[in-house]
């Protein structure tokens, strides 16, 4: 178990600035996730922590020891590669035993541990297979077993589930969570799938173009995004450009299209804003003290256990979500619809240039 | 935990690691000391006149009509009469002077091989016809290297009463007169026949790698037949064809075997390679600045061709992989007129070009070959003699020893250099990458000259390492070094290709799990690239066995330690032994080469790869 600290990590590849100054603090025994779109620098951060790349600037600490330029082989931060990187000329057993042999464990101890870890990842009996004789999910479990068996201080997982089918993903996701809790190791997890991040993490850092936009628990990030980017990245949501037209201390009135919403909370100076409203927070039946806006029905989409109504408000489309069939029974395409929104469900954030 | 800025710049890793540094420094130093410095030592001599730096020797070459002769002298073909009273056309070529002759010969050989190689490649890549597999195998036969004897057979084929006159004059009556090809024309002929498969292999690979959808799209837009070939197919294959042709240009420029075989005609001697060679042999111990200057001229031409093609090909690295979808090769049945062309033109051309190798085998097993069409009288005496006579066997043992030792060095050099250039991006990487392939562009005779000057300057006088030693020079070390340098590109390419197929994460995960770099290289990388190393080693071994230029110059100073090729040259130049024994040695080389090809094929399951320039 280890605590990881990154301070002002900058990394460039020729002209591209991959990381623009990353500060992170990952605590003992935490499952911490780096979440962000493709190319935002997640893998680069992970490789720097693993010691496979070195930053141009900044410092990296494991507990209180600076390890910025310690070689990968001495660092004990074991990475599970996105492509698994299993050695094709070695059997499952040899792949897993490799790290133990390097650490000069006695033969019996090696056998014992390999057996233990194979049970952990549910691959008993696969010792003598070669990587090419395994399915994608099995390969991935071997890769995780190979990392776990050396009991790393820190386990780094780079989109470990991205090559799996939906069902196996869910299974493996909870497996990883279970194993992490069981062994109590610090895990740094990389993904670009926000749902996966929410499900698995203790805390999440949302990254965008080489920067960390927000760090927090899944709940915080989902409910209290600090920036437009984070809000729009965390699942399907309404992001409505608007303008502040009146201010009274923290309270503002904003306008979009021809609609006005008053009594919203906003502390920044910038008048160009976005309104972030989660679809499930918009009601289709009247609520007391809520803002009501009326527009046209554009679309009604059935998703099974919930239904989405896309309303057209001027030029702007806003989505409302409900689990109640009755809410939509009276709606007709192109007919009128009223959305009811409680004021504290509307997040006003400064507009970003995304 | 020491960060080093210069290690990052030079080697591309901020943590200085001795093993990484070694991978860069060892091949770099080796090539500088044993290739660059010897060649540069010649520059020194060539640019010195009366103790001053001067262009004197270059001027004197370029002003001398012996070297540059415009307009050319002589008659391209002469009409003579044979002893039997028939008319005979003797074709020898024109004399443009030594320097221009070399250029003209190389240009013609390049042109002929480019045409022949491309046509064969296109037909093999795009048409299905009866006997195609035999064609495929036959096309490898001219690639089998049998120094001197090969050209000797070609000379016989095209002599007054040779095979060609027999078939086309006596039997088929296509030729109304006899022809005899000698002199520079003979050299062009012999080289064209030997080198066209090089273009063929490169062009074939290019045609095969063209994404069929590119051509289908053009057809779809209305392009057909020759127009399609000219506007789409050929331009896409051109980089490959050009790379092969350039290789031929350089090979032709530096070739010594054909001029030596045809040296009975003084015109064949008027080539740069032969001039340097003969001055070297007859003026041993002298430092001739004129010859050094001539070597520099030849080297410059080869380097220009080499750099030109690298630049050209790198500019035209068309990304040819299609984005998914099917990849159905475009193979069709030839139309009747195309089939006619295949069987009436290509087949005879193929048969003629594989005859030299067959001739060598026949020669090895026959008693004599004078004025008859084919060698006469079957015997295994010469093969027996080659194996049993210690005076001949010695050459085989020498060649095997030197080639074996060279291969060990080559393996070490190609692994280190390929590892450095494929895994790290320091400023030294591109330098190392170019310098490793550079030996292709340095003519063997230039290496020989450079070594001669270099080793006579840096080794103690009269030591066995000094070529001018009075007490007997032992060429072993010099030959091993020369082989290791000259054949390095063959293996380096193969190892580099292997490394590129191993994803770096396989090594990273090993180091990330705590393994040292050494352990990672030996435990993970080497097992994964062993077949490429093996293939490269075999290839360089085979071509070390048949190395000519250095072997017949430095290697023949002391015949007790000489390699096979030195002995073969002695046979051809001074009738020191029978040509049949030389042919028997040629057969031995063929056996070695075929064995290597088969073994590499079986073990690595890869197609035999000849060398390209890129
Ligand atoms: N070795 C490299 N050389 C040059 N540029 C690189 C290199 N590695 C990463 N980059 C660049 O740095 C940026 C961040 O890359 P990185 O691989 O960290 O992204 P990522 O967040 O992991 O993306 P993905 O989700 O697609 O894996 C990208 O713009 C990428 O092109
Ligand atoms: Mg990545």
mmCIF file of N, CA and C in Angstrom, chain A residues 47 50 52 54 66 69-73 77-79 81 83 85-90 98-99 102-103 146 150, chain B residues 1-3 5 13-15 503-516 519-520 523-524 527-528:
data_model
loop_
_atom_site.group_PDB
_atom_site.id
_atom_site.type_symbol
_atom_site.label_atom_id
_atom_site.label_comp_id
_atom_site.label_asym_id
_atom_site.label_seq_id
_atom_site.Cartn_x
_atom_site.Cartn_y
_atom_site.Cartn_z
ATOM 1 N N UNK A 47 2.089 5.939 -17.378
ATOM 2 C CA UNK A 47 3.439 5.491 -17.743
ATOM 3 C C UNK A 47 4.497 6.230 -16.940
ATOM 4 N N UNK A 50 4.519 4.621 -13.649
ATOM 5 C CA UNK A 50 5.137 3.297 -13.737
ATOM 6 C C UNK A 50 6.640 3.378 -13.987
ATOM 7 N N UNK A 52 7.949 4.253 -16.962
ATOM 8 C CA UNK A 52 8.256 3.898 -18.352
ATOM 9 C C UNK A 52 8.511 5.149 -19.187
ATOM 10 N N UNK A 54 9.523 9.521 -18.491
ATOM 11 C CA UNK A 54 9.949 10.442 -17.441
ATOM 12 C C UNK A 54 9.456 11.835 -17.770
ATOM 13 N N UNK A 66 10.893 10.489 -3.155
ATOM 14 C CA UNK A 66 10.746 10.968 -4.523
ATOM 15 C C UNK A 66 11.206 9.874 -5.485
ATOM 16 N N UNK A 69 12.602 9.845 -11.095
ATOM 17 C CA UNK A 69 13.523 9.270 -12.077
ATOM 18 C C UNK A 69 14.039 7.908 -11.663
ATOM 19 N N UNK A 70 13.306 7.258 -10.781
ATOM 20 C CA UNK A 70 13.708 5.902 -10.406
ATOM 21 C C UNK A 70 13.340 4.972 -11.561
ATOM 22 N N UNK A 71 14.189 3.989 -11.829
ATOM 23 C CA UNK A 71 13.894 3.143 -12.988
ATOM 24 C C UNK A 71 12.690 2.260 -12.688
ATOM 25 N N UNK A 72 11.998 1.912 -13.765
ATOM 26 C CA UNK A 72 10.753 1.170 -13.644
ATOM 27 C C UNK A 72 10.942 -0.124 -12.858
ATOM 28 N N UNK A 73 12.079 -0.786 -13.101
ATOM 29 C CA UNK A 73 12.251 -2.100 -12.478
ATOM 30 C C UNK A 73 12.445 -2.010 -10.966
ATOM 31 N N UNK A 77 5.758 -0.268 -9.003
ATOM 32 C CA UNK A 77 4.422 0.164 -9.424
ATOM 33 C C UNK A 77 4.115 -0.616 -10.689
ATOM 34 N N UNK A 78 3.272 -1.642 -10.563
ATOM 35 C CA UNK A 78 3.137 -2.571 -11.675
ATOM 36 C C UNK A 78 1.952 -2.200 -12.565
ATOM 37 N N UNK A 79 2.249 -2.145 -13.853
ATOM 38 C CA UNK A 79 1.272 -1.703 -14.845
ATOM 39 C C UNK A 79 0.654 -2.886 -15.579
ATOM 40 N N UNK A 81 -0.995 -3.527 -18.965
ATOM 41 C CA UNK A 81 -1.076 -2.782 -20.217
ATOM 42 C C UNK A 81 -2.433 -2.943 -20.878
ATOM 43 N N UNK A 83 -2.978 -3.493 -23.889
ATOM 44 C CA UNK A 83 -2.972 -4.652 -24.798
ATOM 45 C C UNK A 83 -2.500 -5.920 -24.094
ATOM 46 N N UNK A 85 0.090 -7.204 -23.091
ATOM 47 C CA UNK A 85 1.527 -7.471 -23.182
ATOM 48 C C UNK A 85 1.922 -8.796 -22.557
ATOM 49 N N UNK A 86 1.184 -9.844 -22.864
ATOM 50 C CA UNK A 86 1.590 -11.176 -22.407
ATOM 51 C C UNK A 86 2.679 -11.682 -23.336
ATOM 52 N N UNK A 87 3.637 -12.386 -22.773
ATOM 53 C CA UNK A 87 4.735 -12.880 -23.611
ATOM 54 C C UNK A 87 4.296 -14.132 -24.346
ATOM 55 N N UNK A 88 4.272 -14.057 -25.674
ATOM 56 C CA UNK A 88 3.679 -15.157 -26.433
ATOM 57 C C UNK A 88 4.488 -16.450 -26.363
ATOM 58 N N UNK A 89 5.774 -16.336 -25.995
ATOM 59 C CA UNK A 89 6.598 -17.556 -25.963
ATOM 60 C C UNK A 89 6.592 -18.224 -24.598
ATOM 61 N N UNK A 90 5.789 -17.698 -23.677
ATOM 62 C CA UNK A 90 5.756 -18.297 -22.343
ATOM 63 C C UNK A 90 4.336 -18.758 -22.033
ATOM 64 N N UNK A 98 7.004 -15.055 -13.749
ATOM 65 C CA UNK A 98 8.164 -14.242 -14.160
ATOM 66 C C UNK A 98 8.627 -13.272 -13.074
ATOM 67 N N UNK A 99 7.710 -12.475 -12.583
ATOM 68 C CA UNK A 99 8.059 -11.462 -11.589
ATOM 69 C C UNK A 99 8.572 -12.093 -10.292
ATOM 70 N N UNK A 102 12.145 -13.178 -10.866
ATOM 71 C CA UNK A 102 13.017 -12.006 -10.785
ATOM 72 C C UNK A 102 13.305 -11.671 -9.320
ATOM 73 N N UNK A 103 12.277 -11.831 -8.498
ATOM 74 C CA UNK A 103 12.451 -11.523 -7.084
ATOM 75 C C UNK A 103 13.073 -12.673 -6.317
ATOM 76 N N UNK A 146 -0.588 -11.623 -13.353
ATOM 77 C CA UNK A 146 0.860 -11.445 -13.440
ATOM 78 C C UNK A 146 1.288 -10.226 -12.618
ATOM 79 N N UNK A 150 2.963 -10.400 -7.644
ATOM 80 C CA UNK A 150 4.153 -9.854 -6.980
ATOM 81 C C UNK A 150 3.767 -8.906 -5.837
ATOM 82 N N UNK B 1 19.260 7.035 -9.278
ATOM 83 C CA UNK B 1 18.253 8.031 -9.660
ATOM 84 C C UNK B 1 18.929 9.293 -10.155
ATOM 85 N N UNK B 2 19.694 9.105 -11.224
ATOM 86 C CA UNK B 2 20.445 10.235 -11.733
ATOM 87 C C UNK B 2 19.913 10.548 -13.124
ATOM 88 N N UNK B 3 19.466 11.775 -13.318
ATOM 89 C CA UNK B 3 18.952 12.157 -14.627
ATOM 90 C C UNK B 3 20.088 12.770 -15.420
ATOM 91 N N UNK B 5 21.001 14.749 -18.871
ATOM 92 C CA UNK B 5 20.504 15.455 -20.059
ATOM 93 C C UNK B 5 21.151 14.913 -21.328
ATOM 94 N N UNK B 13 17.270 8.173 -23.638
ATOM 95 C CA UNK B 13 16.775 7.747 -22.337
ATOM 96 C C UNK B 13 17.417 8.592 -21.256
ATOM 97 N N UNK B 14 16.602 9.218 -20.407
ATOM 98 C CA UNK B 14 17.169 10.133 -19.413
ATOM 99 C C UNK B 14 17.942 9.412 -18.307
ATOM 100 N N UNK B 15 17.687 8.115 -18.124
ATOM 101 C CA UNK B 15 18.469 7.371 -17.146
ATOM 102 C C UNK B 15 19.612 6.700 -17.885
ATOM 103 N N UNK B 503 6.057 -5.824 -29.989
ATOM 104 C CA UNK B 503 5.546 -4.596 -29.392
ATOM 105 C C UNK B 503 6.364 -4.241 -28.151
ATOM 106 N N UNK B 504 6.683 -2.957 -28.039
ATOM 107 C CA UNK B 504 7.547 -2.537 -26.941
ATOM 108 C C UNK B 504 6.961 -2.833 -25.567
ATOM 109 N N UNK B 505 5.641 -2.933 -25.497
ATOM 110 C CA UNK B 505 5.048 -3.181 -24.180
ATOM 111 C C UNK B 505 5.485 -4.536 -23.614
ATOM 112 N N UNK B 506 5.885 -5.468 -24.483
ATOM 113 C CA UNK B 506 6.338 -6.762 -23.979
ATOM 114 C C UNK B 506 7.611 -6.600 -23.155
ATOM 115 N N UNK B 507 8.485 -5.699 -23.595
ATOM 116 C CA UNK B 507 9.700 -5.443 -22.827
ATOM 117 C C UNK B 507 9.401 -4.560 -21.624
ATOM 118 N N UNK B 508 8.533 -3.577 -21.855
ATOM 119 C CA UNK B 508 8.214 -2.667 -20.751
ATOM 120 C C UNK B 508 7.588 -3.414 -19.596
ATOM 121 N N UNK B 509 6.692 -4.367 -19.897
ATOM 122 C CA UNK B 509 6.038 -5.057 -18.794
ATOM 123 C C UNK B 509 7.050 -5.912 -18.040
ATOM 124 N N UNK B 510 8.056 -6.413 -18.736
ATOM 125 C CA UNK B 510 9.086 -7.183 -18.042
ATOM 126 C C UNK B 510 9.886 -6.288 -17.091
ATOM 127 N N UNK B 511 10.278 -5.119 -17.579
ATOM 128 C CA UNK B 511 11.056 -4.223 -16.716
ATOM 129 C C UNK B 511 10.188 -3.673 -15.601
ATOM 130 N N UNK B 512 8.941 -3.431 -15.939
ATOM 131 C CA UNK B 512 8.005 -2.924 -14.947
ATOM 132 C C UNK B 512 7.790 -3.932 -13.808
ATOM 133 N N UNK B 513 7.955 -5.237 -14.139
ATOM 134 C CA UNK B 513 7.816 -6.264 -13.102
ATOM 135 C C UNK B 513 9.121 -6.471 -12.333
ATOM 136 N N UNK B 514 10.137 -5.697 -12.672
ATOM 137 C CA UNK B 514 11.349 -5.743 -11.879
ATOM 138 C C UNK B 514 12.564 -6.337 -12.574
ATOM 139 N N UNK B 515 12.397 -6.804 -13.819
ATOM 140 C CA UNK B 515 13.535 -7.399 -14.509
ATOM 141 C C UNK B 515 14.497 -6.303 -14.974
ATOM 142 N N UNK B 516 15.781 -6.620 -14.975
ATOM 143 C CA UNK B 516 16.763 -5.664 -15.472
ATOM 144 C C UNK B 516 16.674 -5.620 -16.996
ATOM 145 N N UNK B 519 18.204 -8.808 -18.447
ATOM 146 C CA UNK B 519 17.301 -9.954 -18.282
ATOM 147 C C UNK B 519 16.138 -9.850 -19.286
ATOM 148 N N UNK B 520 15.671 -8.631 -19.502
ATOM 149 C CA UNK B 520 14.565 -8.430 -20.433
ATOM 150 C C UNK B 520 14.996 -8.758 -21.862
ATOM 151 N N UNK B 523 15.733 -12.673 -21.856
ATOM 152 C CA UNK B 523 14.609 -13.541 -21.539
ATOM 153 C C UNK B 523 13.380 -13.312 -22.399
ATOM 154 N N UNK B 524 13.149 -12.063 -22.800
ATOM 155 C CA UNK B 524 11.931 -11.753 -23.538
ATOM 156 C C UNK B 524 12.231 -11.482 -25.017
ATOM 157 N N UNK B 527 14.329 -14.487 -27.406
ATOM 158 C CA UNK B 527 13.523 -15.610 -27.894
ATOM 159 C C UNK B 527 12.527 -15.184 -28.975
ATOM 160 N N UNK B 528 12.045 -13.964 -28.873
ATOM 161 C CA UNK B 528 11.024 -13.528 -29.830
ATOM 162 C C UNK B 528 11.615 -13.144 -31.185
#
